[in-house]
Amino acid sequence: MTQPPPPPPQQPPQGGGFGPPPEQPPQDQPPQTPPPAAGPNLGKAPEPGYGYPQAPQTPQAPPPAAPQTPPQPPQGYGYPQGAPAPQPPQAPPGYGYPGQQPGPYGQQPQAPYGQQPQAPYGQPGYGQQPGYGYPQQAVPRQPQAGQPGGGRKFTAQMLIIVAAVVAIALIIGGGVWYSKSGKDEGRENDTAGQSGGTGGTDDGNGGTASGKEKAPSDPGAKVLFQVPAPEVKNDSTVVVSGSWLTDKAYVKSGVARIVGYDRDKGDELWKLPLAGPVCQASRHVTDDNLTAVLYQPAMPTKADPSHGCSQIALIDLDAGKRLWTKTVKTGDQLVNFDNITLSGKTVAVGSTSGGAAFDVSGKLLWSPKPADSCYDAGYGGGEKLVAVRKCGSYDQRQLHIQTIDPKSGKVISEYKMAEGIEYASIVSTNPLVVAADVGDSAGDGSGISDFFSIDGRTGKLRTRISAPGEQFAARCEGITRVEACNLLAVGNDRLYLPTEEHDGTGKYSQTNEIVAFDLATGKQTGQRADAGDGFTISPLRMDGGNLIAYKRPPYDKGGQVVSIAGGSFKETLLLRNPATETVRDMETSMSPEYSEVLYSEGHLYMSKVYASKRSTVRDKEYLAVGFGTG
């Protein structure tokens, strides 16, 4: 499981990723020129769960004029209607997932016989699919008096036909309920690979019974506190990633320190100095509020800008104490790690020299083995522990996605990705979802062209989801950081992605949506949450069966936090920030792409992940800001 290869090529800068974002000017004026349209294709008609027969089509009115763009191919396997549910096909050559291969450039496969193609986003007919992506139950048409067949006695043949239609309707009705319950075929057997849950039952607030976040009586928020940006010498950039919430404190990394702040007032509750800057921080916390960080053993200087990320520390977020600091050696050299995570009571770190793990007591569980030809590049934590293990030479690399026992390191299941995929990111460990930029095809620096949904119990691929960079806005920094994806969420056995921005309805306005993919079939569910004109919406996290999302504001409004019901996708406003120019300028300086955004119980916290020399664009700059309702 853990274990270094021959000496790797020169490592990238520690604490890297994409680097700090370029300075953004205040957004207090509307744009002067209209941006180009970039609307995603969201018009695919959702289909029943894999293997279910489809509803008989009722007579349709003559269709509108055909759209100018070709019809979109249906998702899934495209089996004939009424056919018995077949076994999933074996993976074809290539990257190993079932599904249609694209045709020649500019052409799309035709929809299966009997299905109506849906118009692409922005074309006539868009948005006319029934409900929220579930097929509607067909009701047999009954003869009425005065119409052909009215009052006529049923013959034996007619009775047989009606009985067959009713049987089909009952089967379809069962399929609709089954799909809406979130229990797709085979999912109940994947005990090691699925997290709880369905979308829940919508409550009167537009949320679901499984969600904890409730709408306040007044969602209007105010600024609770601001943490000034730290002073950074010279022109260097220092990593300050890491922010956490406990019942007592909002905790944020600074330059070579970690500080606990009062959640409402921002007063410092405790301060924990470190020998050097934080390199990486686990996003996971134990039940008793312990977390882990990587940091440098000394402060950078002009002569020595980095001392490597060799220090592994366990932090008590309630007490503000460092419980222990550990290092790992290969021979007489300290290993510099690229990422850190936590699962249960295990702290795991990975690098190009291999992986290591410690119990929260400080006991070493495993470390790199010099004789091993593969190595653990990194780990994803949370409910499960998953390793991204690299094998083979640089030009024939193969990634092994391994669900492992966090106490022993024993491999529970393994999925081998196709050769040539150099980097992968762990999006979620339960259910297991991996992102990769296959063939460097994303083209937008997001690190994502495809998502792989994997059965964590068996290691088999469930489905692969194509997510072209020009359509979807999620990001992963998988080159050195295996668990560093944002602007996306996983829950209800679904993957929630934001679309790229496109033209809104207002003059010069931009907007986007969140859409959902079923992790069992790879199909879009038909659920869509609109940001609203001028806003840009991004998933933050799951709240039981609900999705918590942040809306970045336009030039004349404040940002918002909403809860999106997992079943109906109805939005409930949880928080609305002030629309004053000063507050809006401060809020928009922390874009979700390059900042840490946390929400809990009417409190929104936004913070930077890099600190650098003060800019002249703004009079004041902040490390973190807290907003609150009530």
mmCIF file of C-alpha atoms in Angstrom, residues 312-456:
data_model
loop_
_atom_site.group_PDB
_atom_site.id
_atom_site.type_symbol
_atom_site.label_atom_id
_atom_site.label_comp_id
_atom_site.label_asym_id
_atom_site.label_seq_id
_atom_site.Cartn_x
_atom_site.Cartn_y
_atom_site.Cartn_z
ATOM 1 C CA ILE A 312 2.668 16.386 10.618
ATOM 2 C CA ALA A 313 0.639 17.757 13.521
ATOM 3 C CA LEU A 314 -2.586 16.787 15.272
ATOM 4 C CA ILE A 315 -4.541 19.806 16.514
ATOM 5 C CA ASP A 316 -7.246 20.011 19.199
ATOM 6 C CA LEU A 317 -9.589 22.683 17.805
ATOM 7 C CA ASP A 318 -11.453 23.109 21.104
ATOM 8 C CA ALA A 319 -8.424 23.537 23.354
ATOM 9 C CA GLY A 320 -6.186 25.199 20.792
ATOM 10 C CA LYS A 321 -3.369 22.726 21.433
ATOM 11 C CA ARG A 322 -0.988 20.748 19.285
ATOM 12 C CA LEU A 323 -1.232 17.193 20.615
ATOM 13 C CA TRP A 324 1.790 15.878 18.717
ATOM 14 C CA THR A 325 4.107 16.502 15.774
ATOM 15 C CA LYS A 326 5.554 13.645 13.722
ATOM 16 C CA THR A 327 7.970 13.219 10.826
ATOM 17 C CA VAL A 328 8.770 10.305 8.512
ATOM 18 C CA LYS A 329 12.172 9.392 7.071
ATOM 19 C CA THR A 330 13.407 7.335 4.152
ATOM 20 C CA GLY A 331 16.952 6.516 5.079
ATOM 21 C CA ASP A 332 18.234 9.647 6.771
ATOM 22 C CA GLN A 333 16.078 12.030 4.742
ATOM 23 C CA LEU A 334 12.830 13.592 5.937
ATOM 24 C CA VAL A 335 9.891 12.929 3.625
ATOM 25 C CA ASN A 336 8.127 16.040 2.354
ATOM 26 C CA PHE A 337 4.419 15.353 1.969
ATOM 27 C CA ASP A 338 1.967 16.811 -0.526
ATOM 28 C CA ASN A 339 -1.367 16.147 1.161
ATOM 29 C CA ILE A 340 -2.938 15.194 4.467
ATOM 30 C CA THR A 341 -6.306 13.795 5.457
ATOM 31 C CA LEU A 342 -8.139 12.152 8.318
ATOM 32 C CA SER A 343 -10.496 9.177 8.434
ATOM 33 C CA GLY A 344 -11.868 7.925 11.729
ATOM 34 C CA LYS A 345 -8.879 7.994 14.067
ATOM 35 C CA THR A 346 -6.241 7.779 11.323
ATOM 36 C CA VAL A 347 -4.138 10.651 9.972
ATOM 37 C CA ALA A 348 -2.778 9.787 6.504
ATOM 38 C CA VAL A 349 -0.207 11.665 4.402
ATOM 39 C CA GLY A 350 0.958 11.000 0.847
ATOM 40 C CA SER A 351 3.777 12.069 -1.447
ATOM 41 C CA THR A 352 5.938 11.046 -4.396
ATOM 42 C CA SER A 353 8.055 9.192 -1.829
ATOM 43 C CA GLY A 354 5.088 7.156 -0.603
ATOM 44 C CA GLY A 355 2.463 7.376 2.110
ATOM 45 C CA ALA A 356 2.351 7.106 5.879
ATOM 46 C CA ALA A 357 -0.307 7.042 8.561
ATOM 47 C CA PHE A 358 -0.601 7.616 12.304
ATOM 48 C CA ASP A 359 -3.262 6.854 14.861
ATOM 49 C CA VAL A 360 -4.540 9.932 16.705
ATOM 50 C CA SER A 361 -2.604 8.595 19.712
ATOM 51 C CA GLY A 362 0.581 9.220 17.697
ATOM 52 C CA LYS A 363 1.314 5.546 16.912
ATOM 53 C CA LEU A 364 2.846 4.963 13.466
ATOM 54 C CA LEU A 365 0.568 2.656 11.448
ATOM 55 C CA TRP A 366 2.568 2.422 8.211
ATOM 56 C CA SER A 367 5.288 4.234 6.287
ATOM 57 C CA PRO A 368 7.003 4.001 2.864
ATOM 58 C CA LYS A 369 8.781 0.727 2.047
ATOM 59 C CA PRO A 370 11.959 1.241 0.002
ATOM 60 C CA ALA A 371 11.514 -2.044 -1.905
ATOM 61 C CA ASP A 372 7.998 -1.217 -3.123
ATOM 62 C CA SER A 373 7.682 -0.348 -6.814
ATOM 63 C CA CYS A 374 4.380 1.528 -6.280
ATOM 64 C CA TYR A 375 3.650 4.388 -3.930
ATOM 65 C CA ASP A 376 0.676 6.101 -2.291
ATOM 66 C CA ALA A 377 0.587 9.560 -3.851
ATOM 67 C CA GLY A 378 -2.202 10.657 -1.531
ATOM 68 C CA TYR A 379 -5.372 9.805 0.330
ATOM 69 C CA GLY A 380 -8.992 10.850 0.564
ATOM 70 C CA GLY A 381 -10.556 10.747 4.023
ATOM 71 C CA GLY A 382 -13.869 11.200 5.751
ATOM 72 C CA GLU A 383 -16.190 8.196 6.099
ATOM 73 C CA LYS A 384 -13.696 5.907 4.326
ATOM 74 C CA LEU A 385 -9.967 6.028 3.598
ATOM 75 C CA VAL A 386 -9.043 5.806 -0.090
ATOM 76 C CA ALA A 387 -5.525 5.782 -1.536
ATOM 77 C CA VAL A 388 -4.444 6.976 -4.967
ATOM 78 C CA ARG A 389 -1.585 4.574 -5.600
ATOM 79 C CA LYS A 390 0.775 5.118 -8.515
ATOM 80 C CA CYS A 391 2.457 2.220 -10.270
ATOM 81 C CA GLY A 392 4.640 1.941 -13.343
ATOM 82 C CA SER A 393 7.150 4.224 -14.981
ATOM 83 C CA TYR A 394 6.446 7.862 -15.687
ATOM 84 C CA ASP A 395 5.469 7.209 -19.324
ATOM 85 C CA GLN A 396 3.395 4.110 -18.451
ATOM 86 C CA ARG A 397 1.751 5.227 -15.240
ATOM 87 C CA GLN A 398 -1.298 3.454 -13.857
ATOM 88 C CA LEU A 399 -3.352 4.696 -10.933
ATOM 89 C CA HIS A 400 -4.885 2.229 -8.480
ATOM 90 C CA ILE A 401 -7.830 3.609 -6.505
ATOM 91 C CA GLN A 402 -7.808 1.580 -3.275
ATOM 92 C CA THR A 403 -10.310 1.608 -0.435
ATOM 93 C CA ILE A 404 -8.221 0.608 2.569
ATOM 94 C CA ASP A 405 -8.667 -0.234 6.238
ATOM 95 C CA PRO A 406 -7.652 2.946 8.106
ATOM 96 C CA LYS A 407 -6.232 0.957 11.016
ATOM 97 C CA SER A 408 -4.146 -1.644 9.196
ATOM 98 C CA GLY A 409 -3.794 -0.279 5.685
ATOM 99 C CA LYS A 410 -5.178 -3.536 4.264
ATOM 100 C CA VAL A 411 -6.681 -3.116 0.801
ATOM 101 C CA ILE A 412 -10.463 -3.695 0.807
ATOM 102 C CA SER A 413 -11.086 -3.032 -2.891
ATOM 103 C CA GLU A 414 -9.190 -1.706 -5.873
ATOM 104 C CA TYR A 415 -10.067 -0.079 -9.181
ATOM 105 C CA LYS A 416 -7.315 0.285 -11.780
ATOM 106 C CA MET A 417 -7.623 3.307 -14.013
ATOM 107 C CA ALA A 418 -6.482 3.181 -17.630
ATOM 108 C CA GLU A 419 -2.809 3.771 -18.302
ATOM 109 C CA GLY A 420 -1.985 7.311 -19.275
ATOM 110 C CA ILE A 421 -4.112 9.000 -16.599
ATOM 111 C CA GLU A 422 -1.376 10.656 -14.585
ATOM 112 C CA TYR A 423 -3.382 12.364 -11.840
ATOM 113 C CA ALA A 424 -6.655 11.710 -10.038
ATOM 114 C CA SER A 425 -8.534 13.446 -7.230
ATOM 115 C CA ILE A 426 -10.745 11.899 -4.574
ATOM 116 C CA VAL A 427 -14.055 13.792 -4.647
ATOM 117 C CA SER A 428 -15.840 11.564 -2.121
ATOM 118 C CA THR A 429 -14.921 8.332 -0.341
ATOM 119 C CA ASN A 430 -18.480 7.192 0.457
ATOM 120 C CA PRO A 431 -19.874 6.886 -2.159
ATOM 121 C CA LEU A 432 -16.522 6.655 -3.932
ATOM 122 C CA VAL A 433 -16.146 9.276 -6.665
ATOM 123 C CA VAL A 434 -12.878 10.102 -8.426
ATOM 124 C CA ALA A 435 -12.160 12.988 -10.813
ATOM 125 C CA ALA A 436 -9.500 13.003 -13.520
ATOM 126 C CA ASP A 437 -8.452 15.027 -16.532
ATOM 127 C CA VAL A 438 -8.303 12.228 -19.082
ATOM 128 C CA GLY A 439 -5.816 12.993 -21.836
ATOM 129 C CA ASP A 440 -5.529 16.589 -20.603
ATOM 130 C CA SER A 441 -8.812 17.170 -22.391
ATOM 131 C CA ALA A 442 -10.466 19.519 -19.885
ATOM 132 C CA GLY A 443 -8.666 22.459 -21.440
ATOM 133 C CA ASP A 444 -9.663 24.941 -18.751
ATOM 134 C CA GLY A 445 -7.234 24.235 -15.910
ATOM 135 C CA SER A 446 -9.980 22.664 -13.806
ATOM 136 C CA GLY A 447 -8.277 19.262 -13.597
ATOM 137 C CA ILE A 448 -11.568 17.545 -14.520
ATOM 138 C CA SER A 449 -12.797 16.015 -17.750
ATOM 139 C CA ASP A 450 -14.514 12.966 -16.229
ATOM 140 C CA PHE A 451 -15.840 11.601 -12.955
ATOM 141 C CA PHE A 452 -15.601 7.902 -12.103
ATOM 142 C CA SER A 453 -18.252 6.419 -9.803
ATOM 143 C CA ILE A 454 -16.757 3.295 -8.187
ATOM 144 C CA ASP A 455 -18.258 0.589 -6.006
ATOM 145 C CA GLY A 456 -16.216 0.893 -2.813
#
